Amino acid sequence: MTVSPMLGRLAAECATGALLRDHGTLYLVDGRVVHAESPAAPGLDVLLTAGGRLPREGWDEAVDRAGARREVGRFLVDSGRLRDGELEICHLGAVFDAAFFALAPASGPTRFRYGVGHWLGTVRPVSTEAVERETVRRRELLDSVWPYGAVDTAPVLPRPAAPGQSVTPRQRVLLAAADGVRTPADIARRLGRPAFHTLLDVRRLAAAGLVETPLEPVPAAPRAVPSWVGEVAADPDIALLRRLRDALEASL
């Protein structure tokens, strides 16, 4: 399944630059994805620092000293702050997480800026096919758990558990952060967790009745046919009025 036709074309031409979409940006080098960002997903800095794996000061120093050279990732490893494998695993998770949102269906224009790079630098490139395949898999997984996407962006409001109903420790931490104001994206940033995994937990909680599910928007009702259209049978020019009624109904 093709999520973004433009992404496929850029991969075929081995393009380097930034693919800008409504919900995020994908960075490519030689047609492969090297980084992704989205306002809906915590950045690599949050994932590394929120859990205490990397002090915030260590991340800031890496950006200050190596950002202009686009070698922040390399600096983190060379300075001993992270091991190669640690950085690759965390970065890969951040890429798939942000790409899931960046490749969401969009109504705005999709643009590509050739030659634009990211200050993090290349950690481990990923094929566009792998990114699209994982994006589709995640969409299907969310819908298989709870097919009502309104919970993804609404404030998370816990509901009382039924007698005997239990939650996992991971869900318990999420529910403790839910105050009826924070959205899943807010909670993900607060806890330093990938946004997709937070959405998955929220949908599981919704399926279990442990969080409120907002109502989906109700489609507007079609306009009623004017009452006089149904009363034209008494008119002597019945054929003309029936044609007028049909035309009115077709335009609604």
XYZ file of N, CA and C in Angstrom:
756
model
N 0.849 -1.197 0.000
C 0.000 0.000 0.000
C 0.882 1.245 0.000
N 0.619 2.198 -0.896
C 1.378 3.439 -0.966
C 0.717 4.486 -0.096
N 1.464 4.969 0.894
C 0.945 5.993 1.793
C 1.142 7.379 1.199
N 2.291 7.588 0.566
C 2.610 8.878 -0.052
C 3.261 8.637 -1.402
N 2.546 8.879 -2.499
C 3.139 8.691 -3.824
C 4.412 9.517 -4.010
N 4.437 10.744 -3.449
C 5.625 11.573 -3.599
C 6.831 10.936 -2.913
N 6.613 10.306 -1.759
C 7.707 9.652 -1.059
C 8.302 8.536 -1.916
N 7.452 7.791 -2.595
C 7.942 6.746 -3.487
C 8.758 7.305 -4.642
N 8.309 8.420 -5.204
C 9.049 9.042 -6.305
C 10.411 9.548 -5.837
N 10.439 10.126 -4.636
C 11.703 10.641 -4.110
C 12.684 9.509 -3.839
N 12.166 8.375 -3.378
C 13.033 7.221 -3.155
C 13.603 6.728 -4.475
N 12.775 6.699 -5.512
C 13.216 6.208 -6.813
C 14.311 7.086 -7.406
N 14.257 8.379 -7.149
C 15.275 9.289 -7.690
C 16.440 9.502 -6.729
N 16.441 8.767 -5.596
C 17.518 8.871 -4.591
C 17.708 10.313 -4.137
N 16.599 10.968 -3.830
C 16.618 12.386 -3.477
C 17.121 12.602 -2.055
N 17.680 13.785 -1.835
C 18.108 14.224 -0.510
C 17.414 15.538 -0.192
N 16.780 15.596 0.977
C 16.083 16.816 1.357
C 15.019 16.535 2.394
N 14.064 17.455 2.521
C 13.021 17.374 3.548
C 11.647 17.347 2.889
N 10.853 16.334 3.226
C 9.480 16.195 2.743
C 8.557 16.790 3.800
N 7.920 17.913 3.475
C 7.080 18.631 4.427
C 5.614 18.318 4.166
N 4.928 17.846 5.208
C 3.511 17.525 5.129
C 2.762 18.211 6.267
N 1.431 18.066 6.263
C 0.608 18.744 7.263
C 1.030 18.428 8.690
N 1.359 17.167 8.951
C 1.551 16.716 10.330
C 2.990 16.349 10.668
N 3.938 16.762 9.839
C 5.318 16.464 10.167
C 6.231 16.510 8.954
N 7.502 16.178 9.188
C 8.530 16.267 8.154
C 9.380 15.004 8.157
N 9.675 14.498 6.965
C 10.591 13.368 6.804
C 11.852 13.874 6.113
N 13.005 13.484 6.618
C 14.286 13.879 6.033
C 14.877 12.687 5.301
N 15.295 12.912 4.068
C 15.820 11.846 3.229
C 17.268 12.125 2.839
N 18.053 11.067 2.738
C 19.393 11.123 2.169
C 19.501 9.981 1.172
N 19.757 10.333 -0.072
C 19.855 9.336 -1.147
C 18.606 8.454 -1.209
N 17.436 9.056 -0.991
C 16.180 8.323 -1.129
C 15.792 7.479 0.059
N 16.537 7.551 1.158
C 16.220 6.787 2.357
C 15.919 7.737 3.506
N 15.038 7.310 4.400
C 14.618 8.161 5.517
C 15.684 8.109 6.609
N 16.185 9.290 6.993
C 17.198 9.351 8.049
C 16.668 10.002 9.320
N 15.531 10.688 9.226
C 14.946 11.282 10.423
C 13.506 11.670 10.115
N 12.722 11.825 11.174
C 11.332 12.274 11.030
C 10.954 13.062 12.267
N 10.119 14.061 12.078
C 9.639 14.893 13.178
C 8.155 15.160 12.998
N 7.437 15.278 14.114
C 6.025 15.630 14.078
C 5.658 16.315 15.390
N 4.810 17.353 15.332
C 4.346 17.976 16.571
C 3.585 17.007 17.466
N 3.065 15.923 16.883
C 2.278 14.966 17.655
C 3.127 13.947 18.387
N 4.434 13.895 18.095
C 5.298 12.862 18.673
C 6.447 13.496 19.436
N 6.786 12.958 20.609
C 7.963 13.464 21.332
C 9.219 13.296 20.488
N 10.100 14.277 20.547
C 11.344 14.181 19.809
C 12.310 13.213 20.461
N 13.410 12.948 19.750
C 14.432 12.051 20.287
C 14.970 12.574 21.615
N 15.064 13.894 21.744
C 15.573 14.468 22.994
C 14.689 14.101 24.184
N 13.364 14.141 23.992
C 12.434 13.795 25.071
C 12.550 12.317 25.413
N 12.605 11.473 24.390
C 12.683 10.028 24.627
C 13.953 9.658 25.387
N 15.041 10.378 25.128
C 16.304 10.072 25.789
C 16.406 10.677 27.184
N 15.853 11.876 27.362
C 16.063 12.582 28.633
C 14.964 12.351 29.657
N 13.730 12.142 29.220
C 12.620 12.025 30.174
C 12.785 10.813 31.077
N 13.334 9.736 30.535
C 13.528 8.530 31.334
C 14.838 8.516 32.085
N 15.643 9.582 31.947
C 16.894 9.669 32.673
C 18.076 9.004 31.992
N 17.875 8.495 30.754
C 19.006 7.848 30.078
C 20.088 8.861 29.745
N 19.703 10.087 29.456
C 20.658 11.130 29.098
C 20.272 12.409 29.820
N 21.202 13.028 30.555
C 20.868 14.298 31.204
C 20.538 15.364 30.164
N 19.612 16.222 30.494
C 19.237 17.278 29.557
C 20.447 18.135 29.179
N 21.318 18.351 30.124
C 22.501 19.153 29.847
C 23.389 18.484 28.801
N 23.449 17.153 28.851
C 24.246 16.420 27.876
C 23.688 16.554 26.472
N 22.362 16.504 26.367
C 21.734 16.683 25.048
C 21.973 18.104 24.529
N 21.762 19.098 25.383
C 21.933 20.496 24.966
C 23.369 20.768 24.524
N 24.335 20.190 25.242
C 25.737 20.387 24.861
C 26.008 19.779 23.487
N 25.432 18.599 23.224
C 25.639 17.958 21.924
C 25.083 18.816 20.795
N 23.910 19.397 21.012
C 23.309 20.262 19.984
C 24.161 21.508 19.785
N 24.615 22.109 20.880
C 25.418 23.329 20.778
C 26.737 23.089 20.057
N 27.378 21.961 20.345
C 28.719 21.731 19.824
C 28.742 21.058 18.454
N 27.701 20.302 18.131
C 27.744 19.542 16.873
C 26.561 19.814 15.947
N 25.584 20.617 16.391
C 24.404 20.861 15.568
C 24.713 21.529 14.251
N 25.600 22.514 14.260
C 25.917 23.241 13.025
C 26.574 22.319 11.998
N 27.231 21.269 12.466
C 27.889 20.316 11.548
C 26.960 19.154 11.179
N 25.755 19.153 11.746
C 24.816 18.045 11.537
C 25.421 16.727 12.001
N 26.003 16.739 13.193
C 26.654 15.546 13.724
C 26.309 15.325 15.191
N 25.094 15.695 15.588
C 24.703 15.548 16.994
C 24.715 14.083 17.412
N 24.178 13.222 16.592
C 24.161 11.800 16.915
C 25.566 11.248 17.074
N 26.456 11.616 16.146
C 27.840 11.145 16.226
C 28.525 11.653 17.484
N 28.238 12.905 17.857
C 28.851 13.494 19.051
C 28.408 12.752 20.305
N 27.128 12.388 20.380
C 26.629 11.675 21.555
C 27.356 10.355 21.760
N 27.689 9.684 20.658
C 28.398 8.407 20.758
C 29.880 8.627 21.038
N 30.509 9.515 20.284
C 31.952 9.737 20.430
C 32.311 10.287 21.808
N 31.377 11.035 22.416
C 31.648 11.614 23.735
C 31.342 10.638 24.864
N 30.846 9.455 24.514
C 30.562 8.442 25.519
C 29.228 8.580 26.215
N 28.397 9.512 25.771
C 27.094 9.692 26.414
C 26.129 8.560 26.075
N 26.265 8.006 24.878
C 25.427 6.884 24.457
C 26.275 5.883 23.701
N 25.868 4.612 23.734
C 26.496 3.611 22.880
C 25.810 3.616 21.522
N 26.540 3.147 20.535
C 25.989 3.122 19.164
C 24.631 2.442 19.121
N 24.547 1.250 19.723
C 23.303 0.495 19.678
C 22.158 1.210 20.363
N 22.444 1.864 21.476
C 21.399 2.607 22.191
C 20.823 3.708 21.318
N 21.719 4.464 20.695
C 21.267 5.570 19.854
C 20.460 5.051 18.673
N 20.929 3.977 18.032
C 20.224 3.444 16.866
C 18.815 2.976 17.231
N 18.691 2.253 18.336
C 17.376 1.733 18.727
C 16.416 2.868 19.068
N 16.889 3.825 19.851
C 16.014 4.925 20.245
C 15.660 5.796 19.044
N 16.643 6.026 18.177
C 16.379 6.853 17.002
C 15.412 6.171 16.046
N 15.580 4.861 15.857
C 14.671 4.137 14.970
C 13.238 4.229 15.495
N 13.069 4.094 16.818
C 11.738 4.239 17.394
C 11.173 5.615 17.171
N 12.014 6.646 17.298
C 11.555 8.022 17.097
C 11.162 8.267 15.643
N 11.918 7.675 14.719
C 11.612 7.842 13.286
C 10.258 7.234 12.950
N 10.031 5.985 13.344
C 8.756 5.337 13.033
C 7.605 6.042 13.738
N 7.857 6.530 14.943
C 6.808 7.217 15.699
C 6.387 8.495 14.994
N 7.347 9.346 14.660
C 7.016 10.614 14.007
C 6.492 10.395 12.590
N 7.042 9.401 11.875
C 6.595 9.141 10.506
C 5.137 8.706 10.469
N 4.692 7.991 11.492
C 3.291 7.565 11.548
C 2.363 8.772 11.464
N 2.714 9.846 12.148
C 1.872 11.047 12.139
C 2.142 11.898 10.899
N 3.407 11.997 10.507
C 3.737 12.803 9.330
C 3.078 12.264 8.068
N 2.888 10.950 8.002
C 2.288 10.331 6.818
C 0.783 10.115 6.945
N 0.177 10.745 7.950
C -1.282 10.665 8.087
C -1.945 11.344 6.901
N -3.171 10.927 6.550
C -3.882 11.601 5.454
C -3.915 13.103 5.673
N -3.589 13.851 4.630
C -3.461 15.301 4.751
C -4.285 15.994 3.682
N -4.730 17.197 4.005
C -5.494 17.987 3.039
C -4.652 19.098 2.439
N -3.558 19.463 3.110
C -2.711 20.542 2.619
C -1.693 20.049 1.600
N -0.920 20.972 1.042
C 0.077 20.584 0.029
C 1.251 19.833 0.646
N 1.825 18.941 -0.141
C 3.044 18.236 0.240
C 4.189 18.850 -0.549
N 5.246 19.254 0.154
C 6.355 19.936 -0.505
C 7.660 19.212 -0.186
N 8.621 19.329 -1.112
C 9.940 18.751 -0.880
C 10.989 19.818 -1.118
N 11.849 20.001 -0.129
C 12.923 20.984 -0.222
C 14.244 20.234 -0.412
N 14.748 20.301 -1.608
C 15.966 19.566 -1.949
C 17.170 20.119 -1.187
N 18.022 19.202 -0.742
C 19.268 19.589 -0.111
C 19.187 19.916 1.363
N 17.986 19.955 1.933
C 17.831 20.300 3.348
C 18.180 19.082 4.202
N 19.008 19.291 5.218
C 19.375 18.213 6.122
C 18.946 18.517 7.544
N 19.061 17.524 8.414
C 18.688 17.702 9.815
C 19.952 17.773 10.661
N 19.907 18.597 11.706
C 21.097 18.803 12.526
C 21.526 17.549 13.300
N 20.633 16.559 13.430
C 21.022 15.338 14.137
C 22.072 14.556 13.365
N 21.983 14.614 12.032
C 22.870 13.811 11.206
C 22.281 12.436 10.952
N 22.961 11.648 10.151
C 22.485 10.307 9.806
C 22.904 9.313 10.888
N 21.917 8.595 11.409
C 22.190 7.561 12.405
C 22.093 6.189 11.744
N 20.917 5.849 11.263
C 20.738 4.590 10.536
C 19.604 4.782 9.533
N 19.916 4.931 8.255
C 18.869 5.156 7.255
C 17.888 3.993 7.187
N 16.633 4.318 6.835
C 15.573 3.322 6.710
C 14.936 3.489 5.334
N 14.604 2.409 4.690
C 13.973 2.506 3.374
C 12.576 3.102 3.491
N 12.155 3.804 2.457
C 10.803 4.371 2.461
C 9.758 3.271 2.497
N 10.055 2.125 1.869
C 9.104 1.013 1.891
C 8.873 0.538 3.319
N 9.939 0.439 4.109
C 9.795 -0.008 5.498
C 8.996 0.989 6.314
N 9.211 2.278 6.076
C 8.476 3.311 6.810
C 6.996 3.256 6.458
N 6.682 3.135 5.178
C 5.272 3.078 4.772
C 4.613 1.800 5.278
N 5.317 0.695 5.193
C 4.755 -0.577 5.659
C 4.447 -0.528 7.154
N 5.338 0.052 7.933
C 5.117 0.150 9.374
C 3.986 1.127 9.682
N 3.872 2.188 8.912
C 2.790 3.149 9.108
C 1.434 2.489 8.899
N 1.315 1.708 7.822
C 0.060 1.009 7.538
C -0.241 -0.009 8.635
N 0.788 -0.750 9.058
C 0.582 -1.746 10.114
C 0.064 -1.086 11.383
N 0.591 0.060 11.727
C 0.164 0.743 12.945
C -1.270 1.264 12.826
N -1.625 1.773 11.673
C -3.018 2.225 11.475
C -3.986 1.057 11.672
N -3.653 -0.066 11.056
C -4.539 -1.235 11.155
C -4.616 -1.750 12.585
N -3.500 -1.708 13.299
C -3.487 -2.170 14.680
C -4.379 -1.292 15.556
N -4.280 0.016 15.404
C -5.126 0.921 16.192
C -6.604 0.635 15.946
N -6.965 0.492 14.679
C -8.382 0.280 14.356
C -8.873 -1.084 14.809
N -7.981 -2.065 14.873
C -8.401 -3.384 15.342
C -8.661 -3.379 16.847
N -8.019 -2.482 17.570
C -8.207 -2.391 19.020
C -9.459 -1.608 19.360
N -9.630 -0.462 18.697
C -10.770 0.430 18.977
C -10.918 1.357 17.786
N -11.908 1.136 16.936
C -11.968 1.839 15.654
C -12.579 3.240 15.714
N -12.351 3.961 16.795
C -12.887 5.310 16.935
C -11.734 6.261 17.225
N -11.267 6.932 16.167
C -10.068 7.746 16.265
C -10.218 9.030 17.042
N -11.430 9.376 17.470
C -11.611 10.623 18.210
C -10.823 10.625 19.516
N -10.561 9.445 20.081
C -9.812 9.388 21.339
C -8.348 9.777 21.144
N -7.872 9.789 19.903
C -6.454 10.061 19.662
C -6.072 11.505 19.934
N -7.009 12.422 19.784
C -6.687 13.841 19.928
C -7.467 14.525 21.044
N -8.418 13.832 21.647
C -9.233 14.430 22.714
C -8.515 14.309 24.058
N -8.818 15.198 25.005
C -8.280 15.031 26.360
C -8.676 13.674 26.926
N -7.744 13.045 27.634
C -7.990 11.714 28.193
C -8.636 11.875 29.564
N -9.860 11.357 29.678
C -10.619 11.464 30.922
C -10.893 10.060 31.447
N -10.253 9.666 32.557
C -10.449 8.302 33.077
C -11.875 8.075 33.569
N -12.306 6.815 33.492
C -13.588 6.392 34.050
C -13.316 5.361 35.140
N -14.190 5.254 36.125
C -13.980 4.272 37.193
C -13.969 2.848 36.632
N -13.096 2.038 37.190
C -13.032 0.641 36.767
C -14.223 -0.128 37.320
N -14.661 -1.123 36.567
C -15.743 -1.983 37.039
C -15.198 -2.912 38.123
N -16.061 -3.453 38.962
C -15.598 -4.383 40.004
C -14.794 -5.531 39.393
N -13.610 -5.754 39.920
C -12.760 -6.825 39.437
C -11.945 -6.485 38.213
N -12.153 -5.303 37.644
C -11.405 -4.920 36.446
C -10.029 -4.389 36.842
N -9.005 -4.803 36.125
C -7.644 -4.391 36.474
C -6.978 -3.745 35.268
N -5.906 -3.027 35.553
C -5.105 -2.406 34.501
C -3.656 -2.813 34.698
N -2.874 -2.721 33.629
C -1.456 -3.043 33.710
C -0.715 -1.894 34.386
N 0.476 -2.161 34.911
C 1.257 -1.061 35.494
C 1.489 0.080 34.516
N 1.729 -0.250 33.257
C 1.946 0.778 32.243
C 0.692 1.635 32.066
N -0.472 0.996 32.018
C -1.728 1.741 31.896
C -2.007 2.575 33.142
N -1.612 2.062 34.284
C -1.840 2.790 35.531
C -1.069 4.112 35.535
N 0.166 4.078 35.031
C 0.963 5.303 34.955
C 0.310 6.294 33.992
N -0.189 5.783 32.873
C -0.861 6.659 31.901
C -2.098 7.295 32.519
N -2.915 6.505 33.197
C -4.137 7.025 33.801
C -3.823 8.053 34.883
N -2.716 7.878 35.580
C -2.333 8.846 36.606
C -1.978 10.196 35.988
N -1.500 10.172 34.746
C -1.151 11.418 34.061
C -2.340 12.048 33.346
N -3.439 11.304 33.247
C -4.634 11.801 32.559
C -5.463 12.635 33.535
N -5.654 13.891 33.179
C -6.384 14.798 34.071
C -7.609 15.414 33.415
N -8.015 14.872 32.273
C -9.162 15.434 31.572
C -8.812 16.633 30.725
N -7.536 17.036 30.742
C -7.067 18.171 29.941
C -5.985 17.717 28.961
N -5.098 16.858 29.432
C -4.002 16.399 28.580
C -4.504 15.427 27.514
N -4.042 15.625 26.297
C -4.333 14.710 25.194
C -3.309 13.572 25.221
N -3.514 12.527 24.418
C -2.495 11.477 24.353
C -1.106 12.000 23.995
N -1.034 12.994 23.103
C 0.272 13.566 22.749
C 0.901 14.254 23.952
N 0.097 14.971 24.739
C 0.609 15.629 25.950
C 1.138 14.596 26.937
N 0.397 13.521 27.102
C 0.800 12.473 28.052
C 2.081 11.798 27.583
N 2.194 11.557 26.270
C 3.402 10.935 25.739
C 4.627 11.791 26.038
N 4.506 13.100 25.836
C 5.642 13.984 26.125
C 5.933 14.024 27.623
N 4.899 14.031 28.428
C 5.085 14.097 29.881
C 5.794 12.842 30.404
N 5.452 11.694 29.843
C 6.019 10.434 30.311
C 7.284 10.025 29.545
N 7.589 10.734 28.462
C 8.739 10.361 27.657
C 8.543 9.070 26.901
N 7.299 8.842 26.440
C 6.977 7.619 25.709
C 6.676 7.946 24.247
N 6.896 6.993 23.350
C 6.486 7.216 21.961
C 4.984 7.508 21.878
N 4.608 8.413 21.002
C 3.207 8.829 20.911
C 2.315 7.698 20.418
N 2.808 6.900 19.446
C 1.965 5.818 18.948
C 1.643 4.818 20.046
N 2.623 4.442 20.840
C 2.379 3.485 21.919
C 1.387 4.049 22.937
N 1.438 5.354 23.128
C 0.467 5.993 24.031
C -0.932 5.929 23.430
N -1.035 6.189 22.115
C -2.341 6.068 21.450
C -2.881 4.650 21.582
N -2.013 3.675 21.408
C -2.441 2.278 21.496
C -2.966 1.972 22.897
N -2.281 2.455 23.921
C -2.752 2.248 25.293
C -4.095 2.935 25.524
N -4.239 4.150 24.994
C -5.498 4.881 25.173
C -6.641 4.150 24.488
N -6.403 3.635 23.292
C -7.469 2.901 22.599
C -7.827 1.612 23.350
N -6.835 0.942 23.914
C -7.133 -0.253 24.701
C -7.946 0.107 25.937
N -7.607 1.216 26.560
C -8.365 1.669 27.728
C -9.787 2.058 27.322
N -9.931 2.681 26.151
C -11.269 3.036 25.667
C -12.094 1.783 25.397
N -11.470 0.775 24.806
C -12.183 -0.474 24.528
C -12.621 -1.151 25.818
N -11.849 -0.944 26.885
C -12.193 -1.540 28.182
C -13.136 -0.658 28.987
N -13.504 0.497 28.441
C -14.409 1.397 29.153
C -13.752 2.178 30.271
N -12.426 2.297 30.237
C -11.699 2.947 31.322
C -11.350 4.403 31.042
N -11.645 4.874 29.826
C -11.545 6.300 29.535
C -12.762 6.690 28.706
N -13.133 7.950 28.817
C -14.271 8.450 28.055
C -13.944 8.467 26.568
N -14.940 8.151 25.769
C -14.796 8.234 24.321
C -15.621 9.404 23.812
N -14.987 10.429 23.257
C -15.757 11.562 22.734
C -16.621 11.142 21.564
N -17.706 11.830 21.397
C -18.601 11.527 20.287
C -17.952 11.921 18.975
N -18.131 11.077 17.976
C -17.672 11.429 16.642
C -18.570 12.549 16.104
N -18.007 13.446 15.268
C -18.836 14.507 14.703
C -20.040 13.931 13.960
N -21.198 14.514 14.193
C -22.422 14.062 13.534
C -22.548 14.763 12.190
N -22.664 14.009 11.094
C -22.789 14.664 9.790
C -24.061 15.492 9.720
N -23.948 16.601 9.012
C -25.094 17.498 8.888
C -26.227 16.805 8.134
N -27.438 17.000 8.617
C -28.599 16.397 7.967
C -28.869 17.092 6.641
N -29.285 16.345 5.631
C -29.591 16.985 4.345
C -30.766 17.939 4.494
N -30.720 19.008 3.714
C -31.810 19.986 3.777
C -33.115 19.367 3.294
N -34.160 19.712 3.977
C -35.479 19.173 3.606
C -35.978 19.819 2.319
N -36.686 19.037 1.545
C -37.326 19.581 0.347
C -38.436 20.527 0.784
N -38.555 21.734 0.177
C -39.625 22.665 0.572
C -40.985 21.994 0.562
N -41.824 22.348 1.536
C -43.110 21.675 1.699
C -44.012 21.848 0.492
N -43.847 22.995 -0.196
C -44.763 23.219 -1.308
C -44.531 22.266 -2.469
N -43.319 21.645 -2.514
C -43.035 20.734 -3.615
C -43.951 19.522 -3.556
N -44.299 19.084 -2.348
C -45.173 17.921 -2.207
C -46.630 18.227 -2.448
N -46.973 19.503 -2.655
C -48.370 19.861 -2.814
C -48.716 20.258 -4.246
N -47.864 19.937 -5.194
C -48.079 20.408 -6.559
C -49.034 19.535 -7.349
N -49.509 18.442 -6.762
C -50.362 17.526 -7.523
C -51.634 18.192 -7.994
N -52.090 19.217 -7.271
C -53.337 19.869 -7.665
C -53.144 20.871 -8.778
N -51.872 21.191 -9.115
C -51.620 22.181 -10.149
C -51.915 21.580 -11.521
N -52.543 22.347 -12.405
C -52.866 21.788 -13.712
C -51.632 21.422 -14.524
N -50.484 22.166 -14.344
C -49.299 21.849 -15.137
C -48.427 20.876 -14.347
N -48.968 19.669 -14.111
C -48.337 18.705 -13.226
C -46.971 18.262 -13.732
N -46.807 18.094 -15.049
C -45.539 17.620 -15.593
C -44.426 18.621 -15.341
N -44.699 19.917 -15.519
C -43.701 20.957 -15.314
C -43.271 21.000 -13.844
N -44.243 20.935 -12.945
C -43.922 21.028 -11.526
C -43.165 19.789 -11.040
N -43.487 18.632 -11.604
C -42.720 17.444 -11.224
C -41.264 17.571 -11.657
N -41.032 18.130 -12.852
C -39.667 18.338 -13.307
C -38.950 19.330 -12.390
N -39.659 20.362 -11.950
C -39.078 21.337 -11.037
C -38.722 20.685 -9.702
N -39.620 19.815 -9.194
C -39.337 19.116 -7.955
C -38.108 18.240 -8.076
N -38.027 17.484 -9.204
C -36.873 16.608 -9.422
C -35.588 17.414 -9.478
N -35.641 18.590 -10.118
C -34.442 19.406 -10.207
C -34.007 19.929 -8.840
N -34.985 20.303 -8.033
C -34.682 20.792 -6.685
C -34.062 19.682 -5.833
N -34.620 18.481 -5.893
C -34.113 17.372 -5.105
C -32.688 16.990 -5.534
N -32.438 17.088 -6.853
C -31.118 16.733 -7.359
C -30.054 17.723 -6.921
N -30.455 18.968 -6.651
C -29.494 20.009 -6.275
C -29.195 20.029 -4.794
N -29.973 19.259 -3.965
C -29.772 19.297 -2.514
C -28.682 18.331 -2.076
